[in-house]
Amino acid sequence: MAKIIYTHTDEAPLLATYSLLPIIQAYAAKAGVEVETRDISVAARILAQFGLADDALGELGQLATTPEANIIKLPNISASIPQLKAAIAELQGKGYDIPDYPEHPTTDEERDARAKYDTVKGSAVNPVLREGNSDRRAPASVKNYAKAHPHRMGAWSADSKTNVATMGERDFFANEKSVVIPADDTLTIKLVGADGTETVLKDGLKVLAGEVVDATFMDVAALRRFLTEQVARAKAEGVLFSAHLKATMMKVSDPIIFGHVVQAFFPTLFEQYGEQIKAAGLSPNDGLGALLSAVEKLPEGEAIKAAVQQGLADGPALAMVDSDKGITNLHVPSDVIIDASMPAMIRTSGHMWGPDGEEHDTLAVIPDSSYAGVYQTVLDDCRANGAFDPSTMGSVPNVGLMAKAAEEYGSHDKTFEIPAAGTVQVLNSAGEVLLSHDVQPGDIWRACQTKDAPIRDWVKLAVSRARATGSPAVFWLDENRAHDANLIAKVKEYLPEHDTEGLTIEIMAPAAACAYSLERIRKGEDTISVTGNVLRDYNTDLFPILELGTSAKMLSVVPLMNGGGLFETGAGGSAPKHVQQLVKENYLRWDSLGEFFALVPSLELYAEQAGTPGAKVLAAALDRATETFLNEDKSPTRRVGGIDNRGSHFYLALYWAEELANQTEDAELAAAFKPLAEKLRAAEETIVAELNSVQGSPVDIGGYYQPDDAKAEAVMRPSATLNEALASF
């Protein structure tokens, strides 16, 4: 039986769900559309691992491989270790019998717990659900609104000293090797030590014919030299020092790199107290914040805190996450996520916030050079041409290769911090070495896989989007990178399977592709970026944040390879701040526009799946209502006093009901919605007053990672008039 699955996730999107979902379910029911929820929050994923909750993510993973799939996926926490530990502590406090996260497991029980928790870390949700490639773009209504109401862009100076620093050698890009697998096989990854001992790092790695398998490593000695040089460079140039990684998605490699950044910034601290810090079970990988919180209990605690303060005084000014609270760029590995932090910097005149609470030029340290050049290209363009103009600029929609855990985001189970000098080998079942690297202790080695069927589907999707829009499609692939060279060969093989006559389809290295797209953007022209998985993430934040001021207002459709659809609702990077604001002053700034957009194609798909024409009428009316919503400027305002997320939901409900009451395709639906539309319109003033009157005071939602349903619903549905109207409907 057809149904829409609406995911129950985390943080601000979850809180918004308490308000929005009752509206969706009430309206959908009138058209015979069934909308169910599945809890894939980090809390639910933890509990499922210990048999204390249903494995909703596993269920949806199975569903995503079938033509019946119709899933609306809201942003979820990609749990870093500090987030995971916080969620575990909260659940334990609620009485759940689950173990602590074992940093250094020594018993079978601890190893089992660690393995279970490791399945929850990082981008655990996305690879399971993404059984298709990504089509992400700004809906016409959003783009038109952004042009009519351009968001603020900081002015750029030609003498800006903001730049990207990247390794360019001995990093993941430079060390990469790649092979195309000729036939179905099973691979083994092992470390052959310099002393001849062999350690299997991973076995039973199944691969399919035509699959691209890569291996690479980051030379940690080169990384540490590089980081030390960048700390000195930032100091010499008088700019802020900032590190930009993705410790959430790249959940094994990037926290380790982050730890090296922390050590490079505070060399004296770790020279003097490194052994005591390690002996206390503390890791620089968890960030400066975790270290400062934990050292209170150590005998050397005061001395360590003094050494941190001395390090801050001796080094360059450090970019801040929250200068008022003293939270630095190095406090929490998941606070500064590259795909959100770099566009925000570019939008703000190339500045980040310094310890003095003012904006400053910045040295953005992005150790791996695979995609760092993209950001340097944008910085150079702004330095030469000034800030972009949202009222005239073109768009860069994206077609992203991500099906079946394609590329780097599928590398977590094949990423290792090397324990001893030797050679890492990737062998086939015949014992032949396909890929190998000589490594030293501490080097970060990883392999990743990209199956052939997703690549072929990706090429097809790129051509179809180019045909549908008439825009050029550019594959962002670098022939000098081993993985990309193999993808280029496949793209050239599969393009002739499609009618490309009259289309502009190019292959360019990422920095060159970015420069080409920026040149067109400034002329008001659109260019489709066709990218791999990580660049998909970067580009679908970079360009929307510049064009629209946010990446949350994008339409993200994932046509699943076996039929069905996954509809993603925008980025959740600012979700934690929104929750903090709600708890402090009962005001939720989260914008649910992405949910509105995702629901339209989901309803259209439901109409096909279930043969329910009313679902298509709902979709068309919602599309028109959303355009009215934008034109009437009913998105949440930033501060107490305006309408927040709950008020925006009311106006969506009002406009949607009016559109349904006035449409002529389905007289029965029109008759059903006419009384509701009239009731909501008549009660508009009362409902808005009820919603706004609760603002300004602290509220209790019963938990951050697992809110209490009754408390959260009471907070998010404070209008008795609106609640009664929906209930009686």
XYZ file of C-alpha atoms in Angstrom:
729
model
C 0.000 0.000 0.000
C 1.350 3.414 -0.977
C 2.291 5.786 1.807
C 4.471 8.822 2.362
C 7.092 8.337 5.077
C 7.943 11.593 6.846
C 11.129 11.230 8.863
C 11.368 12.150 12.535
C 14.931 13.517 12.898
C 16.778 15.901 15.206
C 17.151 19.423 16.549
C 15.265 22.282 14.843
C 13.790 20.208 11.981
C 12.329 17.811 14.565
C 10.812 20.638 16.601
C 9.296 22.091 13.432
C 7.788 18.674 12.704
C 5.697 18.850 15.891
C 3.999 21.926 14.405
C 3.938 21.163 10.674
C 3.152 17.457 10.519
C -0.364 17.723 12.057
C -1.232 20.175 9.253
C 0.184 17.881 6.568
C -1.589 14.812 7.935
C -4.932 16.591 8.291
C -4.834 17.927 4.725
C -3.480 14.679 3.244
C -6.192 12.585 4.893
C -8.909 14.554 3.066
C -7.401 13.427 -0.243
C -6.902 9.815 0.850
C -3.140 10.204 1.259
C -1.498 8.262 4.083
C 1.449 9.970 5.819
C 3.407 7.989 8.418
C 6.549 8.797 10.406
C 9.737 6.849 11.085
C 12.182 7.913 13.789
C 15.736 8.077 12.436
C 17.023 10.564 15.012
C 20.437 9.937 16.519
C 18.721 8.922 19.774
C 16.527 6.379 18.001
C 19.513 5.033 16.063
C 21.439 4.525 19.302
C 18.507 2.770 20.994
C 17.915 0.549 17.954
C 21.496 -0.721 18.181
C 20.765 -2.023 21.685
C 17.331 -3.460 20.896
C 15.482 -0.662 22.706
C 13.747 0.816 19.637
C 12.704 -0.282 16.170
C 15.396 -0.107 13.506
C 13.534 2.478 11.440
C 16.620 3.352 9.415
C 17.124 -0.286 8.415
C 13.464 -0.479 7.403
C 13.730 2.655 5.265
C 16.954 1.385 3.733
C 15.061 -1.651 2.468
C 12.152 0.499 1.300
C 14.512 2.754 -0.678
C 15.392 -0.167 -2.951
C 11.762 -0.645 -4.028
C 9.450 1.233 -6.428
C 7.069 1.855 -3.485
C 9.534 4.196 -1.752
C 8.242 7.716 -1.075
C 10.357 9.203 1.701
C 10.608 12.811 2.880
C 13.965 13.050 4.631
C 14.556 15.980 6.973
C 18.068 16.971 8.117
C 19.458 14.732 10.827
C 22.469 14.964 13.112
C 25.573 13.496 11.482
C 26.917 12.618 14.881
C 30.453 13.550 15.786
C 31.916 11.789 18.825
C 31.125 14.716 21.195
C 27.514 14.727 19.944
C 27.294 10.958 20.265
C 28.571 11.089 23.844
C 26.097 13.852 24.706
C 23.200 11.838 23.253
C 24.285 8.729 25.186
C 24.449 10.713 28.434
C 20.981 12.186 27.856
C 19.469 8.767 27.128
C 21.153 7.252 30.191
C 19.680 10.113 32.221
C 16.233 9.147 30.924
C 16.720 5.623 32.275
C 17.843 3.740 29.170
C 20.281 0.943 29.939
C 23.004 1.653 27.390
C 26.786 1.671 27.919
C 29.151 4.628 27.754
C 31.007 5.169 24.486
C 34.266 3.202 24.875
C 37.138 5.383 23.600
C 39.683 2.571 23.980
C 37.797 -0.750 24.148
C 39.697 -3.568 25.841
C 36.997 -6.219 26.459
C 34.718 -8.020 23.996
C 31.759 -6.232 25.559
C 33.374 -2.832 25.021
C 34.395 -3.742 21.469
C 30.801 -4.776 20.743
C 29.465 -1.497 22.160
C 32.018 0.490 20.159
C 31.031 -1.318 16.943
C 27.366 -0.529 17.584
C 28.049 3.130 18.294
C 30.282 3.369 15.226
C 27.274 2.564 13.034
C 25.562 5.695 14.385
C 28.462 8.118 13.891
C 28.814 10.534 10.980
C 26.737 10.287 7.832
C 25.171 6.978 8.854
C 21.710 7.887 7.584
C 22.430 9.204 4.122
C 24.205 6.235 2.496
C 21.407 3.935 3.666
C 18.625 6.005 2.099
C 20.408 7.351 -0.971
C 19.705 4.578 -3.450
C 19.719 7.181 -6.210
C 21.649 10.204 -7.373
C 20.860 13.786 -6.442
C 19.030 16.497 -8.398
C 19.261 19.664 -6.314
C 18.147 23.103 -7.467
C 16.447 26.304 -6.386
C 12.746 26.286 -7.297
C 11.759 29.138 -9.618
C 9.610 30.733 -6.894
C 12.599 30.914 -4.515
C 14.956 32.253 -7.163
C 12.440 34.915 -8.185
C 11.910 35.899 -4.559
C 15.685 36.170 -3.985
C 16.016 38.458 -6.997
C 13.129 40.655 -5.840
C 14.306 40.643 -2.191
C 18.098 40.177 -2.351
C 19.790 39.163 0.857
C 22.668 41.195 2.259
C 26.139 40.541 0.845
C 29.260 41.991 2.435
C 31.378 44.271 0.251
C 34.716 42.940 -0.967
C 38.021 44.776 -1.034
C 40.653 44.249 -3.735
C 43.302 44.142 -1.009
C 41.558 41.437 1.048
C 44.129 39.093 2.589
C 41.686 36.190 2.920
C 42.966 33.013 1.270
C 42.801 29.236 1.381
C 45.837 27.258 2.534
C 46.061 23.654 1.339
C 48.752 20.985 1.236
C 48.975 20.219 -2.477
C 51.402 17.354 -1.844
C 51.504 14.204 0.290
C 47.742 14.571 0.878
C 44.717 12.496 -0.156
C 44.694 14.095 -3.620
C 48.386 13.580 -4.342
C 48.620 10.012 -3.008
C 45.491 8.615 -4.652
C 45.591 5.453 -6.776
C 42.562 3.997 -8.545
C 41.561 0.814 -10.325
C 38.474 -0.361 -12.219
C 37.468 -3.840 -11.087
C 37.146 -6.192 -14.108
C 34.767 -8.753 -12.546
C 32.761 -9.361 -9.377
C 35.231 -10.064 -6.611
C 36.000 -9.887 -2.892
C 38.868 -7.687 -1.745
C 41.075 -7.658 1.335
C 42.922 -4.693 2.823
C 45.990 -5.511 4.883
C 48.977 -3.809 6.453
C 52.280 -5.565 5.846
C 54.535 -4.230 8.586
C 58.149 -3.276 8.040
C 58.970 -6.260 10.279
C 57.019 -8.610 8.002
C 53.948 -9.009 10.226
C 50.604 -8.903 8.426
C 47.463 -7.293 9.853
C 44.134 -7.569 8.043
C 42.453 -4.160 8.202
C 39.338 -5.267 6.342
C 38.304 -8.426 4.560
C 35.236 -9.654 2.746
C 34.966 -6.381 0.792
C 32.581 -7.244 -2.033
C 32.952 -5.373 -5.321
C 31.151 -5.574 -8.656
C 32.397 -5.594 -12.221
C 33.115 -2.064 -13.424
C 33.378 -0.673 -9.895
C 35.951 2.055 -9.285
C 38.061 1.379 -6.180
C 40.483 4.000 -4.888
C 43.074 4.085 -2.148
C 45.012 7.015 -0.757
C 46.564 8.345 2.414
C 47.486 11.582 4.113
C 51.119 11.726 5.211
C 50.791 12.847 8.826
C 54.362 14.186 9.046
C 53.686 16.380 6.001
C 50.328 17.397 7.505
C 51.954 18.494 10.765
C 54.641 20.498 8.934
C 51.954 22.139 6.826
C 49.803 23.049 9.827
C 52.747 24.511 11.748
C 53.595 26.634 8.697
C 50.001 27.913 8.416
C 49.844 28.936 12.079
C 53.019 30.957 11.502
C 51.689 32.354 8.211
C 48.432 33.579 9.774
C 50.434 35.269 12.538
C 52.802 36.905 10.034
C 49.993 38.122 7.767
C 47.902 39.435 10.652
C 44.826 37.407 9.702
C 42.600 35.009 11.624
C 43.508 31.323 11.609
C 40.635 28.941 10.881
C 40.375 25.259 10.008
C 37.618 23.978 7.716
C 36.893 20.255 7.780
C 33.876 17.964 7.829
C 34.233 15.939 11.007
C 30.568 14.924 10.806
C 30.446 13.243 7.384
C 34.135 12.265 7.200
C 33.727 10.767 10.632
C 37.014 8.826 10.823
C 39.558 10.921 8.937
C 38.547 14.494 9.722
C 38.390 14.284 13.542
C 41.976 12.959 13.406
C 43.024 15.845 11.140
C 41.198 18.242 13.470
C 43.204 16.852 16.388
C 46.429 17.589 14.527
C 45.232 21.169 13.946
C 44.600 21.591 17.683
C 48.091 20.244 18.462
C 49.736 22.475 15.835
C 48.051 25.567 17.265
C 49.057 24.714 20.849
C 52.505 23.098 20.439
C 53.797 24.066 23.885
C 50.654 22.767 25.590
C 51.087 19.301 24.090
C 54.870 19.263 24.560
C 54.430 19.984 28.271
C 51.214 18.123 29.084
C 50.544 15.762 26.169
C 51.277 12.628 28.199
C 49.006 13.689 31.073
C 46.223 14.599 28.634
C 46.518 11.216 26.913
C 46.722 9.330 30.214
C 43.466 10.978 31.300
C 41.743 9.514 28.207
C 41.422 12.920 26.554
C 41.981 13.431 22.850
C 42.706 16.602 20.868
C 40.424 15.052 18.211
C 37.439 15.990 20.417
C 38.436 19.647 20.391
C 39.579 22.314 22.787
C 36.154 22.549 24.448
C 36.137 18.906 25.571
C 39.730 19.253 26.803
C 39.019 22.373 28.870
C 35.884 20.802 30.369
C 37.691 17.633 31.401
C 40.988 19.015 32.746
C 39.163 20.559 35.710
C 39.526 17.147 37.383
C 43.252 16.747 36.692
C 45.963 17.756 39.183
C 47.567 19.783 36.387
C 44.221 21.297 35.391
C 45.046 24.896 36.232
C 48.446 24.675 34.563
C 46.895 23.149 31.432
C 44.296 25.928 31.271
C 47.068 28.497 31.680
C 48.998 26.831 28.834
C 45.910 27.086 26.615
C 45.609 30.794 27.378
C 49.310 31.255 26.649
C 48.874 29.397 23.347
C 46.028 31.707 22.377
C 48.214 34.708 23.249
C 51.279 33.431 21.376
C 49.523 32.270 18.213
C 47.599 34.160 15.541
C 44.121 35.409 16.379
C 41.818 32.414 16.165
C 38.525 32.539 14.247
C 35.540 32.256 16.573
C 32.295 30.323 16.505
C 30.910 32.532 19.285
C 33.242 35.336 20.388
C 30.873 36.372 23.216
C 31.197 32.944 24.814
C 34.851 32.406 23.899
C 34.062 29.425 21.656
C 36.842 29.167 19.090
C 37.166 27.519 15.706
C 38.983 24.680 17.487
C 36.524 24.069 20.347
C 34.275 21.419 18.762
C 35.123 19.444 15.600
C 31.528 19.572 14.366
C 31.039 23.324 14.934
C 32.848 24.455 11.774
C 31.636 22.406 8.817
C 33.391 23.393 5.608
C 30.412 23.402 3.273
C 28.541 25.875 5.519
C 31.478 27.842 6.952
C 33.261 28.718 3.707
C 30.192 30.178 1.912
C 29.327 32.156 5.063
C 32.836 33.616 5.019
C 32.616 34.473 1.314
C 29.235 36.115 1.853
C 30.664 38.204 4.719
C 33.371 40.036 2.740
C 35.788 37.126 3.172
C 35.684 37.671 6.929
C 35.204 35.527 9.990
C 34.637 36.729 13.553
C 37.700 37.298 15.719
C 38.169 37.124 19.504
C 37.440 40.866 19.652
C 33.931 40.350 18.259
C 34.862 42.052 14.985
C 35.190 40.741 11.419
C 38.654 40.104 9.993
C 40.407 38.665 6.956
C 41.117 34.975 7.440
C 43.457 32.177 6.435
C 41.124 29.249 5.765
C 43.096 26.047 6.296
C 41.741 23.142 4.216
C 44.478 20.484 4.444
C 43.462 18.161 1.599
C 43.773 19.844 -1.792
C 41.124 17.784 -3.643
C 38.538 20.591 -3.591
C 40.272 23.463 -1.800
C 40.912 25.163 -5.140
C 37.178 25.670 -5.618
C 37.031 28.004 -2.627
C 40.237 29.823 -3.582
C 38.706 30.435 -7.027
C 35.642 32.074 -5.469
C 37.805 34.204 -3.157
C 39.932 35.377 -6.090
C 36.831 36.141 -8.155
C 35.322 38.273 -5.373
C 38.631 40.050 -4.823
C 38.752 40.925 -8.539
C 35.060 41.575 -9.240
C 33.456 42.399 -5.892
C 30.552 40.706 -4.151
C 27.929 38.839 -6.125
C 24.547 40.506 -6.696
C 21.688 38.167 -5.697
C 19.213 40.316 -7.668
C 20.901 39.473 -11.000
C 23.125 36.423 -10.503
C 22.528 33.109 -12.211
C 22.189 29.729 -10.544
C 24.314 26.575 -10.222
C 22.007 23.579 -9.731
C 23.675 20.254 -9.019
C 23.512 16.682 -10.237
C 25.374 14.659 -7.628
C 26.834 11.162 -7.729
C 25.892 9.630 -4.388
C 23.931 6.401 -4.937
C 25.116 3.330 -3.056
C 27.563 5.277 -0.859
C 29.551 6.491 -3.842
C 32.963 8.108 -3.333
C 34.504 9.501 -0.150
C 31.397 9.478 2.026
C 31.374 5.707 1.666
C 34.941 5.374 2.942
C 34.372 5.309 6.724
C 34.614 1.539 7.147
C 37.780 1.579 5.043
C 39.603 4.468 6.778
C 42.411 3.685 9.220
C 44.920 5.541 11.358
C 48.011 3.474 10.634
C 49.540 1.898 13.780
C 52.979 0.928 12.421
C 55.295 1.515 9.473
C 54.737 -0.746 6.491
C 52.749 -1.097 3.301
C 48.963 -1.067 3.005
C 47.790 -3.348 0.207
C 44.439 -3.882 -1.463
C 44.334 -7.449 -2.803
C 41.805 -9.305 -4.929
C 40.619 -12.844 -4.163
C 43.487 -14.277 -6.218
C 45.959 -12.553 -3.885
C 47.067 -10.002 -6.488
C 47.939 -6.540 -5.160
C 45.682 -3.994 -6.881
C 46.743 -0.895 -4.921
C 49.475 -0.246 -2.343
C 51.040 2.566 -0.317
C 54.091 2.757 1.931
C 52.932 4.334 5.189
C 54.226 5.514 8.555
C 52.599 5.420 12.017
C 49.772 7.944 12.290
C 49.197 8.266 8.541
C 45.499 8.330 7.615
C 44.794 5.733 4.910
C 41.464 5.245 3.220
C 39.830 3.395 0.359
C 36.507 4.137 -1.269
C 34.210 2.549 -3.798
C 32.027 3.879 -6.587
C 29.836 1.326 -8.309
C 29.324 1.378 -12.056
C 25.494 1.474 -12.092
C 25.323 4.753 -10.099
C 27.897 6.326 -12.442
C 25.819 5.372 -15.478
C 22.660 6.693 -13.799
C 24.505 9.929 -12.887
C 25.452 10.546 -16.523
C 21.839 9.907 -17.561
C 20.507 12.331 -14.931
C 22.990 15.007 -16.025
C 21.897 14.751 -19.648
C 18.205 14.791 -18.711
C 18.654 17.939 -16.594
C 20.630 19.646 -19.379
C 17.859 18.727 -21.832
C 15.107 19.913 -19.472
C 16.743 23.274 -18.748
C 18.898 24.082 -21.772
C 21.744 24.965 -19.397
C 25.298 23.711 -19.889
C 26.201 20.694 -17.760
C 29.778 20.565 -16.498
C 31.341 17.448 -14.983
C 33.720 18.687 -12.259
C 36.452 16.069 -12.784
C 40.241 16.457 -12.754
C 42.216 14.235 -15.124
C 45.218 14.622 -12.767
C 43.380 12.841 -9.965
C 43.432 9.036 -10.212
C 39.773 8.518 -9.269
C 38.561 11.276 -11.574
C 40.576 9.923 -14.497
C 38.641 6.648 -14.239
C 35.346 8.530 -13.953
C 36.181 10.632 -17.007
C 36.668 7.439 -19.029
C 33.264 6.168 -17.891
C 31.541 9.502 -18.597
C 32.952 9.456 -22.127
C 31.764 5.858 -22.513
C 28.211 6.503 -21.282
C 27.450 9.909 -22.830
C 26.922 8.388 -26.321
C 24.052 6.311 -24.857
C 22.004 9.554 -24.723
C 20.835 12.189 -27.185
C 23.169 15.098 -26.485
C 22.649 16.945 -29.761
C 22.343 20.678 -29.142
C 23.464 20.347 -25.514
C 26.618 21.819 -23.982
C 28.291 19.146 -21.872
C 31.842 19.741 -20.653
C 34.416 18.076 -18.408
C 36.606 20.444 -16.354
C 38.788 20.223 -13.251
C 36.923 21.606 -10.209
C 38.703 24.980 -9.966
C 38.291 25.599 -13.712
C 34.651 24.459 -13.596
C 34.063 26.857 -10.719
C 35.648 29.772 -12.624
C 33.492 28.983 -15.686
C 30.331 28.851 -13.547
C 31.186 32.105 -11.743
C 31.721 33.905 -15.050
C 28.260 32.784 -16.151
C 26.699 33.576 -12.737
C 27.786 37.203 -13.045
C 26.031 37.367 -16.423
C 22.835 35.946 -14.916
C 23.306 32.554 -16.595
C 22.752 29.092 -15.108
C 25.258 26.222 -15.193
C 24.589 22.682 -13.952
C 27.427 21.345 -11.800
C 27.727 17.577 -12.207
C 29.830 16.371 -9.320
C 30.839 13.545 -7.063
C 29.527 13.059 -3.568
C 31.659 15.479 -1.540
C 31.539 18.275 -4.123
C 27.777 17.723 -4.300
C 27.636 18.609 -0.628
C 29.972 21.578 -1.015
C 28.311 23.033 -4.115
C 24.761 22.634 -2.852
C 25.702 24.885 0.069
C 28.169 27.229 -1.646
C 26.030 28.462 -4.512
C 22.616 28.548 -2.755
C 24.094 30.493 0.193
C 25.496 33.047 -2.260
C 22.358 33.148 -4.424
C 19.608 32.803 -1.811
C 21.282 33.465 1.526
C 20.588 29.884 2.640
C 20.772 26.322 1.379
C 17.602 25.360 3.247
C 15.340 26.601 0.450
C 16.456 24.113 -2.185
C 14.421 21.437 -3.916
C 16.321 18.184 -3.478
C 14.962 15.231 -5.420
C 16.602 11.804 -5.421
C 15.066 9.638 -8.162
C 15.786 6.184 -6.718
C 17.438 3.738 -9.102
C 14.795 1.032 -8.579
C 11.887 3.479 -8.826
C 10.300 5.540 -6.095
C 11.665 8.744 -4.684
C 13.558 10.279 -1.784
C 12.881 13.961 -1.170
C 15.408 15.802 0.985
C 14.514 19.056 2.655
C 17.620 21.203 2.935
C 20.610 21.686 5.165
C 20.482 21.601 8.942
C 23.852 23.176 9.810
C 22.337 26.015 11.853
C 19.870 23.745 13.647
C 21.681 23.688 17.039
C 21.563 27.482 17.400
C 17.851 27.424 16.606
C 17.181 24.912 19.387
C 19.180 26.999 21.841
C 17.128 30.062 20.920
C 13.844 28.161 21.350
C 14.780 26.872 24.804
C 15.989 30.311 25.865
C 13.131 32.447 24.506
C 10.449 30.181 22.985
C 11.244 31.319 19.464
C 12.091 28.905 16.630
C 13.754 30.528 13.635
C 13.961 27.340 11.552
C 12.554 27.857 8.057
C 10.489 24.863 6.851
C 10.439 25.991 3.231
C 12.501 22.940 2.254
C 9.790 20.724 3.731
C 7.118 22.569 1.733
C 9.103 22.052 -1.470
C 9.808 18.370 -0.801
C 6.149 17.628 -0.124
C 5.069 18.745 -3.614
C 6.952 16.087 -5.659
C 6.262 13.536 -2.917
C 2.510 14.086 -3.329
C 2.874 13.963 -7.111
C 4.676 10.614 -6.803
C 1.979 9.348 -4.418
C -0.668 10.210 -7.015
C 1.133 7.923 -9.475
C 1.883 5.161 -6.973
C -1.595 4.955 -5.467
C -3.711 6.170 -8.382
C -5.035 8.916 -6.109
C -5.766 12.029 -8.198
C -6.513 14.073 -5.080
C -2.815 13.843 -4.149
C -1.914 15.684 -7.344
C -4.488 18.385 -6.549
C -2.938 18.742 -3.078
C 0.500 19.096 -4.672
C -0.529 21.733 -7.203
C -2.348 23.756 -4.525
C 0.672 23.510 -2.189
C 2.970 24.748 -4.958
C 0.780 27.820 -5.490
C 0.408 28.357 -1.728
C 4.186 28.298 -1.288
C 4.604 30.981 -3.935
C 2.041 33.131 -2.087
C 3.867 32.370 1.174
C 7.100 33.726 -0.337
C 5.492 36.760 -1.936
C 3.767 37.631 1.351
C 7.101 37.186 3.165
C 5.850 34.769 5.819
C 9.149 33.022 6.518
C 10.311 33.226 10.141
C 11.978 36.453 11.186
C 15.234 36.339 13.126
C 14.126 37.684 16.485
C 11.374 37.599 19.077
C 8.460 39.777 18.085
C 7.990 38.585 14.517
C 6.393 35.349 13.361
C 8.562 32.315 13.927
C 8.420 28.790 12.519
C 4.966 28.180 14.043
C 3.562 31.351 12.536
C 4.978 30.463 9.130
C 3.234 27.082 9.357
C -0.070 28.782 10.086
C 0.238 30.939 6.980
C 1.181 27.938 4.858
C -1.922 26.163 6.199
C -4.085 29.218 5.426
C -2.813 29.730 1.867
C -2.919 25.993 1.121
C -6.501 25.686 2.368
C -7.545 28.697 0.271
C -5.889 27.285 -2.837
C -7.658 23.957 -2.308
C -10.994 25.674 -1.674
C -10.687 27.686 -4.887
C -9.324 25.031 -7.264
C -11.670 23.503 -9.852
C -10.012 20.136 -10.531
C -11.704 18.355 -7.600
C -15.049 19.742 -6.476
C -15.270 17.401 -3.486
C -11.906 18.580 -2.126
C -12.845 22.199 -2.760
C -16.039 21.745 -0.754
C -14.148 20.017 2.074
C -11.568 22.802 2.379
C -13.856 25.814 1.943
C -15.072 25.911 5.602
C -11.523 25.456 6.913
C -10.165 28.215 4.674
C -12.890 30.571 5.850
C -12.347 29.644 9.518
C -8.562 30.178 9.319
C -8.913 33.477 7.474
C -11.475 34.760 9.991
C -9.290 33.696 12.928
C -5.986 34.957 11.458
C -5.527 37.771 13.957
C -6.413 35.563 16.928
C -4.146 32.702 15.857
C -1.135 34.960 15.199
C -1.672 36.638 18.571
C -1.809 33.242 20.321
C 1.359 32.087 18.558
C 3.285 35.282 19.248
C 2.135 35.742 22.846
C 4.215 32.812 24.115
C 7.513 34.262 22.862
C 10.194 35.633 25.166
C 10.368 33.136 28.029
C 12.400 29.938 28.522
C 10.687 26.620 27.752
C 11.328 22.992 28.610
C 11.160 20.460 25.756
C 12.332 17.553 27.883
C 15.595 16.813 26.099
C 17.854 17.881 23.249
C 18.417 14.550 21.519
C 15.134 12.962 22.586
C 12.571 15.647 23.439
C 9.524 14.671 25.466
C 6.721 14.418 22.888
C 4.047 15.966 25.111
C 6.263 18.875 26.168
C 7.562 19.535 22.656
C 4.080 19.384 21.157
C 2.741 21.821 23.770
C 5.573 24.245 22.965
C 5.234 23.923 19.209
C 1.402 24.055 19.070
C 0.465 26.943 21.405
C -2.551 28.227 19.433
C -5.740 26.654 20.804
C -7.712 28.224 17.950
C -5.536 26.663 15.241
C -5.439 23.313 17.024
C -9.241 23.249 17.294
C -9.687 24.184 13.641
C -7.470 21.280 12.553
C -9.054 18.840 15.017
C -12.612 19.659 13.947
C -11.561 19.515 10.284
